[in-house]
């Protein structure tokens, strides 16, 4: 069977992929967006906080759960630091589904339970959940398939450095408007968090498995501490986890292949925040695809330069801070407040030269 010829094939229907499909289809291109999952946005592997600049997208997707006013950072000594840090807690599944619906409304075809298998530079090989294999010949391929991107692997990029997370959904016993951050050598290479979502909260942590392979024990300890504070209940209503890329930006353009979101390494290596960059880069990739296919020869490189301009300096600083922290994990210095302050965005020390 001859390959299906289309303008743009997007691998991944998360925020980056759906935003790319929407933007490209909105410019009149024939777009197919595929995802290996059975349902868009499920399972949720996210703490579900987004900053205020994403308000328009959150509104478009109907995914707002509650507003956040500040951030409470708890240092190893127990010292607490409160900072103003406005944002929103979202229903991440609804957010992703809303973006996919917007892509479909723009004319993109979204197909779930469809696995990317291979790319030979011109033709992509895919397999549906039924077992049916088929091929697609896109004029442009967009890889938005997350931290373990098969598209990135297909163009020869190495695996990304990642931090793994584990999260519980727990009852929230009283209204809460802050995000709580816990810095500790108990979860080296990451941090703990309590993010309120109306009647429940996301309680989780991330860690570098080179230093801490068992995430269950420190999360259970954090859970007991929060129960003792009277903030949350003992019940665990749900469990999830995932991988977060922490190595910084990767090369995003590979001939007629473009990467976006986590696949491009645009997730913040310290905070793990990736949704804003996914939406921005996805939309940028989709618009660049339209310009490129209309004859704009430098459109893809301009996209990569724009992403570097927007995210490069902040991500480079975060990568450097990670390297500094890696040098002291599981050593006495890692429990010093001054060290942790230099590695977290709420403190002036983080931004010092």
Short mmCIF file of C-alpha atoms in Angstrom, two decimals:
data_model
loop_
_atom_site.label_atom_id
_atom_site.label_comp_id
_atom_site.label_asym_id
_atom_site.label_seq_id
_atom_site.Cartn_x
_atom_site.Cartn_y
_atom_site.Cartn_z
CA UNK A 1 0.00 0.00 0.00
CA UNK A 2 1.33 3.43 -0.90
CA UNK A 3 2.05 5.83 1.96
CA UNK A 4 -0.65 8.37 2.79
CA UNK A 5 0.57 11.78 1.61
CA UNK A 6 -0.19 14.71 3.94
CA UNK A 7 1.32 18.07 4.80
CA UNK A 8 2.13 17.59 8.49
CA UNK A 9 2.28 14.55 10.74
CA UNK A 10 2.38 15.33 14.47
CA UNK A 11 3.48 12.61 16.88
CA UNK A 12 1.98 13.20 20.33
CA UNK A 13 -1.37 14.75 21.26
CA UNK A 14 -0.27 16.46 24.47
CA UNK A 15 -0.11 20.25 24.79
CA UNK A 16 2.78 20.63 22.34
CA UNK A 17 1.36 18.28 19.73
CA UNK A 18 -2.20 19.58 19.92
CA UNK A 19 -1.00 23.20 19.78
CA UNK A 20 1.15 22.36 16.74
CA UNK A 21 -1.71 20.55 14.99
CA UNK A 22 -4.09 23.44 15.68
CA UNK A 23 -1.69 26.07 14.38
CA UNK A 24 -0.77 24.15 11.24
CA UNK A 25 -4.35 23.17 10.42
CA UNK A 26 -5.44 26.74 11.04
CA UNK A 27 -3.16 27.76 8.16
CA UNK A 28 -4.95 25.37 5.82
CA UNK A 29 -2.54 22.43 5.98
CA UNK A 30 -3.62 18.78 5.98
CA UNK A 31 -2.61 17.61 9.45
CA UNK A 32 -2.75 14.28 11.23
CA UNK A 33 -1.88 14.13 14.94
CA UNK A 34 -1.43 10.67 16.47
CA UNK A 35 -0.90 9.47 20.03
CA UNK A 36 -0.24 6.02 21.45
CA UNK A 37 -2.60 6.55 24.41
CA UNK A 38 -6.22 5.45 24.33
CA UNK A 39 -7.53 8.82 25.54
CA UNK A 40 -6.11 12.32 25.28
CA UNK A 41 -4.64 13.53 28.57
CA UNK A 42 -5.00 10.19 30.38
CA UNK A 43 -3.27 9.16 32.54
CA UNK A 44 -2.37 12.53 34.06
CA UNK A 45 1.33 12.73 34.89
CA UNK A 46 1.53 16.29 36.11
CA UNK A 47 1.33 18.41 39.27
CA UNK A 48 -1.18 20.59 37.32
CA UNK A 49 0.09 24.09 38.15
CA UNK A 50 0.42 26.69 35.37
CA UNK A 51 1.43 30.37 35.52
CA UNK A 52 -0.90 33.25 34.73
CA UNK A 53 0.40 33.84 31.17
CA UNK A 54 -1.44 30.65 30.18
CA UNK A 55 -4.77 32.15 31.28
CA UNK A 56 -6.10 32.43 27.72
CA UNK A 57 -5.38 28.78 26.93
CA UNK A 58 -6.78 27.64 30.26
CA UNK A 59 -9.94 29.63 29.55
CA UNK A 60 -10.21 28.19 26.03
CA UNK A 61 -10.00 24.65 27.36
CA UNK A 62 -12.27 25.13 30.38
CA UNK A 63 -9.68 23.52 32.64
CA UNK A 64 -9.31 26.02 35.51
CA UNK A 65 -9.74 24.48 38.98
CA UNK A 66 -8.54 27.18 41.38
CA UNK A 67 -6.26 30.19 41.63
CA UNK A 68 -2.90 30.15 43.37
CA UNK A 69 -1.58 33.20 45.22
CA UNK A 70 1.89 32.30 46.46
CA UNK A 71 4.64 29.77 47.04
CA UNK A 72 5.74 28.50 50.45
CA UNK A 73 9.25 27.05 50.28
CA UNK A 74 10.41 24.88 53.19
CA UNK A 75 14.18 24.58 53.59
CA UNK A 76 16.03 21.63 55.19
CA UNK A 77 16.28 23.47 58.54
CA UNK A 78 12.50 23.89 58.58
CA UNK A 79 12.76 27.60 57.80
CA UNK A 80 9.83 28.73 55.64
CA UNK A 81 10.00 31.35 52.93
CA UNK A 82 6.81 32.76 51.40
CA UNK A 83 6.80 34.53 48.05
CA UNK A 84 4.09 35.89 45.79
CA UNK A 85 3.73 33.44 42.90
CA UNK A 86 0.35 33.73 41.20
CA UNK A 87 -0.93 31.01 38.93
CA UNK A 88 -3.66 28.43 38.47
CA UNK A 89 -4.30 24.81 39.21
CA UNK A 90 -5.85 23.08 36.24
CA UNK A 91 -7.53 19.85 35.33
CA UNK A 92 -4.67 18.62 33.16
CA UNK A 93 -6.71 15.94 31.40
CA UNK A 94 -9.35 18.54 30.49
CA UNK A 95 -6.59 20.97 29.41
CA UNK A 96 -5.10 18.43 26.99
CA UNK A 97 -8.50 17.33 25.73
CA UNK A 98 -9.56 20.93 25.14
CA UNK A 99 -6.43 21.60 23.08
CA UNK A 100 -7.06 18.47 21.02
CA UNK A 101 -10.65 19.58 20.43
CA UNK A 102 -9.40 22.98 19.28
CA UNK A 103 -7.01 21.25 16.89
CA UNK A 104 -9.85 19.19 15.45
CA UNK A 105 -12.02 22.30 15.13
CA UNK A 106 -9.22 23.86 13.09
CA UNK A 107 -9.29 20.89 10.74
CA UNK A 108 -6.65 18.53 12.12
CA UNK A 109 -7.32 14.79 12.33
CA UNK A 110 -6.50 13.40 15.79
CA UNK A 111 -6.05 9.65 16.06
CA UNK A 112 -5.50 7.86 19.36
CA UNK A 113 -4.08 4.39 20.00
CA UNK A 114 -1.65 4.94 17.17
CA UNK A 115 2.05 4.21 17.76
CA UNK A 116 4.96 5.80 15.92
CA UNK A 117 7.34 3.03 14.87
CA UNK A 118 9.97 4.38 12.50
CA UNK A 119 11.09 7.22 10.24
CA UNK A 120 13.38 6.82 7.23
CA UNK A 121 13.68 10.51 6.40
CA UNK A 122 10.62 10.57 4.16
CA UNK A 123 8.08 8.01 5.36
CA UNK A 124 6.79 7.36 8.88
CA UNK A 125 5.67 3.86 9.84
CA UNK A 126 2.78 3.72 12.33
CA UNK A 127 0.65 1.06 13.97
CA UNK A 128 -2.92 1.37 15.19
CA UNK A 129 -4.19 -0.28 18.35
CA UNK A 130 -5.88 -2.91 16.20
CA UNK A 131 -2.44 -4.04 15.06
CA UNK A 132 -2.81 -2.54 11.60
CA UNK A 133 0.45 -1.06 10.33
CA UNK A 134 0.45 1.77 7.80
CA UNK A 135 2.74 4.43 6.41
CA UNK A 136 2.48 8.19 6.03
CA UNK A 137 4.57 10.48 3.83
CA UNK A 138 4.38 13.94 5.42
CA UNK A 139 6.02 17.00 3.99
CA UNK A 140 6.97 17.80 7.59
CA UNK A 141 7.13 15.70 10.75
CA UNK A 142 6.68 17.27 14.20
CA UNK A 143 7.89 15.28 17.21
CA UNK A 144 5.92 16.24 20.31
CA UNK A 145 6.07 12.83 21.96
CA UNK A 146 7.48 13.67 25.36
CA UNK A 147 10.68 13.08 27.32
CA UNK A 148 11.27 9.63 25.80
CA UNK A 149 10.64 10.88 22.25
CA UNK A 150 10.82 8.18 19.61
CA UNK A 151 10.95 10.87 16.94
CA UNK A 152 14.05 12.38 18.55
CA UNK A 153 15.57 8.92 18.73
CA UNK A 154 14.76 8.34 15.06
CA UNK A 155 16.76 11.43 14.03
CA UNK A 156 19.73 10.31 16.08
CA UNK A 157 19.44 12.23 19.33
CA UNK A 158 20.56 10.49 22.54
CA UNK A 159 18.17 9.80 25.40
CA UNK A 160 17.51 12.79 27.63
CA UNK A 161 18.57 13.03 31.24
CA UNK A 162 15.39 12.75 33.30
CA UNK A 163 14.12 12.99 36.87
CA UNK A 164 11.35 10.63 37.91
CA UNK A 165 8.30 11.67 39.91
CA UNK A 166 5.72 10.00 42.10
CA UNK A 167 2.47 11.68 43.17
CA UNK A 168 -0.58 11.00 45.33
CA UNK A 169 -3.96 12.67 45.12
CA UNK A 170 -5.11 13.29 48.70
CA UNK A 171 -8.07 15.00 50.43
CA UNK A 172 -7.49 18.67 51.26
CA UNK A 173 -9.00 19.49 54.64
CA UNK A 174 -9.28 23.26 54.24
CA UNK A 175 -9.09 25.85 51.46
CA UNK A 176 -5.49 26.50 50.50
CA UNK A 177 -4.13 29.08 48.05
CA UNK A 178 -0.37 28.40 48.05
CA UNK A 179 1.88 25.86 46.45
CA UNK A 180 4.19 24.27 49.03
CA UNK A 181 7.71 23.30 47.99
CA UNK A 182 9.96 21.08 50.13
CA UNK A 183 13.71 21.12 49.53
CA UNK A 184 15.62 18.20 50.98
CA UNK A 185 18.44 15.79 50.29
CA UNK A 186 15.83 13.10 50.93
CA UNK A 187 14.79 13.61 47.31
CA UNK A 188 18.05 14.65 45.60
CA UNK A 189 17.79 16.15 42.16
CA UNK A 190 14.20 17.18 42.72
CA UNK A 191 11.85 18.48 45.40
CA UNK A 192 8.60 17.70 47.17
CA UNK A 193 5.33 19.53 46.58
CA UNK A 194 1.80 20.05 47.83
CA UNK A 195 -0.43 21.69 45.20
CA UNK A 196 -4.09 22.34 46.15
CA UNK A 197 -6.91 21.56 43.71
CA UNK A 198 -10.14 22.55 45.41
CA UNK A 199 -11.23 19.63 47.63
CA UNK A 200 -8.09 17.61 46.91
CA UNK A 201 -4.36 18.20 46.55
CA UNK A 202 -1.48 16.79 44.54
CA UNK A 203 1.26 15.62 46.90
CA UNK A 204 4.39 14.42 45.20
CA UNK A 205 8.12 14.50 44.74
CA UNK A 206 10.76 14.08 42.12
CA UNK A 207 14.26 12.69 42.45
CA UNK A 208 17.27 11.67 40.40
CA UNK A 209 17.40 7.89 40.47
CA UNK A 210 21.18 7.97 40.41
CA UNK A 211 20.96 9.17 44.01
CA UNK A 212 17.56 7.86 45.19
CA UNK A 213 15.84 4.97 43.45
CA UNK A 214 12.99 4.40 45.92
CA UNK A 215 10.52 7.26 45.61
CA UNK A 216 7.77 5.54 47.58
CA UNK A 217 9.42 5.77 51.01
CA UNK A 218 10.18 9.54 50.97
CA UNK A 219 6.71 10.26 49.56
CA UNK A 220 5.05 8.25 52.32
CA UNK A 221 7.12 10.15 54.87
CA UNK A 222 6.08 13.48 53.34
CA UNK A 223 2.47 12.29 53.35
CA UNK A 224 2.63 11.53 57.08
CA UNK A 225 4.16 14.94 57.78
CA UNK A 226 1.39 16.76 55.92
CA UNK A 227 -1.29 14.71 57.67
CA UNK A 228 0.30 15.68 61.00
CA UNK A 229 0.14 19.35 59.99
CA UNK A 230 -3.61 18.95 59.56
CA UNK A 231 -3.61 20.06 55.93
CA UNK A 232 -4.54 16.80 54.24
CA UNK A 233 -6.32 13.58 55.08
CA UNK A 234 -4.78 10.12 55.30
CA UNK A 235 -6.58 8.65 52.29
CA UNK A 236 -4.73 8.23 48.99
CA UNK A 237 -7.30 8.82 46.26
CA UNK A 238 -5.00 8.30 43.30
CA UNK A 239 -1.41 7.61 42.30
CA UNK A 240 0.61 8.68 39.30
CA UNK A 241 4.15 9.44 38.23
CA UNK A 242 6.30 10.14 35.23
CA UNK A 243 9.58 11.41 33.83
CA UNK A 244 10.71 15.02 33.48
CA UNK A 245 13.59 15.96 31.14
CA UNK A 246 16.22 18.04 32.91
CA UNK A 247 19.06 18.30 30.40
CA UNK A 248 18.04 21.54 28.71
CA UNK A 249 17.31 22.43 25.08
CA UNK A 250 18.14 19.98 22.33
CA UNK A 251 18.61 20.66 18.62
CA UNK A 252 15.07 21.13 17.38
CA UNK A 253 15.38 21.03 13.59
CA UNK A 254 16.56 17.95 11.71
CA UNK A 255 15.84 18.42 8.02
CA UNK A 256 12.06 18.23 7.69
CA UNK A 257 11.66 17.05 11.30
CA UNK A 258 10.91 19.54 14.08
CA UNK A 259 10.76 18.88 17.84
CA UNK A 260 8.57 20.69 20.37
CA UNK A 261 7.79 20.58 24.09
CA UNK A 262 9.42 17.93 26.27
CA UNK A 263 10.84 16.21 23.18
CA UNK A 264 12.84 19.39 22.51
CA UNK A 265 14.10 19.59 26.09
CA UNK A 266 12.14 22.76 26.84
CA UNK A 267 11.07 21.70 30.33
CA UNK A 268 12.65 23.71 33.16
CA UNK A 269 15.42 21.54 34.69
CA UNK A 270 14.86 22.87 38.23
CA UNK A 271 11.11 23.33 38.59
CA UNK A 272 10.00 20.72 36.07
CA UNK A 273 7.56 23.22 34.55
CA UNK A 274 6.86 22.30 30.96
CA UNK A 275 3.28 23.16 30.01
CA UNK A 276 3.83 26.81 28.98
CA UNK A 277 6.85 25.90 26.87
CA UNK A 278 4.94 23.01 25.32
CA UNK A 279 2.05 25.21 24.22
CA UNK A 280 4.32 28.02 22.99
CA UNK A 281 6.71 25.73 21.13
CA UNK A 282 3.89 23.63 19.70
CA UNK A 283 2.15 26.68 18.29
CA UNK A 284 5.47 27.98 17.01
CA UNK A 285 6.28 24.69 15.32
CA UNK A 286 2.88 24.58 13.65
CA UNK A 287 3.16 28.11 12.31
CA UNK A 288 6.74 27.49 11.18
CA UNK A 289 5.55 24.39 9.34
CA UNK A 290 3.03 26.47 7.41
CA UNK A 291 5.64 29.09 6.51
CA UNK A 292 8.19 26.46 5.53
CA UNK A 293 5.78 24.52 3.32
CA UNK A 294 4.69 27.77 1.67
CA UNK A 295 8.27 28.36 0.57
CA UNK A 296 9.82 30.01 3.61
CA UNK A 297 13.16 28.22 3.50
CA UNK A 298 14.44 29.52 6.84
CA UNK A 299 11.17 29.21 8.76
CA UNK A 300 12.20 26.13 10.72
CA UNK A 301 15.55 27.56 11.79
CA UNK A 302 13.78 30.79 12.75
CA UNK A 303 11.48 28.72 14.96
CA UNK A 304 14.47 27.12 16.68
CA UNK A 305 16.12 30.51 17.17
CA UNK A 306 12.92 31.94 18.63
CA UNK A 307 12.63 29.09 21.13
CA UNK A 308 16.28 29.56 22.07
CA UNK A 309 15.70 33.27 22.60
CA UNK A 310 12.60 32.69 24.73
CA UNK A 311 13.75 29.78 26.85
CA UNK A 312 17.48 29.34 26.38
CA UNK A 313 18.88 31.68 29.08
CA UNK A 314 16.53 30.43 31.82
CA UNK A 315 17.11 26.78 30.95
CA UNK A 316 20.89 27.24 30.74
CA UNK A 317 20.89 28.77 34.24
CA UNK A 318 18.78 25.89 35.54
CA UNK A 319 21.11 23.30 34.01
CA UNK A 320 24.06 25.02 35.66
CA UNK A 321 22.28 25.07 39.02
CA UNK A 322 21.54 21.35 38.70
CA UNK A 323 25.21 20.60 38.08
CA UNK A 324 26.18 22.58 41.18
CA UNK A 325 23.68 20.67 43.29
CA UNK A 326 24.72 17.30 41.86
CA UNK A 327 28.19 17.87 43.28
CA UNK A 328 26.85 17.86 46.86
CA UNK A 329 23.93 15.40 46.83
CA UNK A 330 24.15 12.90 49.66
CA UNK A 331 26.88 14.96 51.33
CA UNK A 332 26.45 17.09 54.48
CA UNK A 333 26.41 20.31 52.45
CA UNK A 334 23.18 19.21 50.76
CA UNK A 335 21.29 19.78 53.99
CA UNK A 336 22.45 23.38 54.36
CA UNK A 337 19.86 26.06 53.67
CA UNK A 338 22.36 28.22 51.78
CA UNK A 339 23.00 25.44 49.26
CA UNK A 340 19.31 24.83 48.70
CA UNK A 341 18.60 28.54 48.34
CA UNK A 342 21.09 28.75 45.47
CA UNK A 343 19.22 25.98 43.69
CA UNK A 344 15.62 27.16 43.92
CA UNK A 345 13.81 29.90 41.97
CA UNK A 346 12.20 31.56 45.01
CA UNK A 347 15.53 32.90 46.28
CA UNK A 348 17.77 35.74 45.08
CA UNK A 349 20.78 33.42 45.34
CA UNK A 350 19.43 31.37 42.44
CA UNK A 351 19.79 34.33 40.08
CA UNK A 352 23.24 35.42 41.28
CA UNK A 353 26.05 35.19 38.77
#
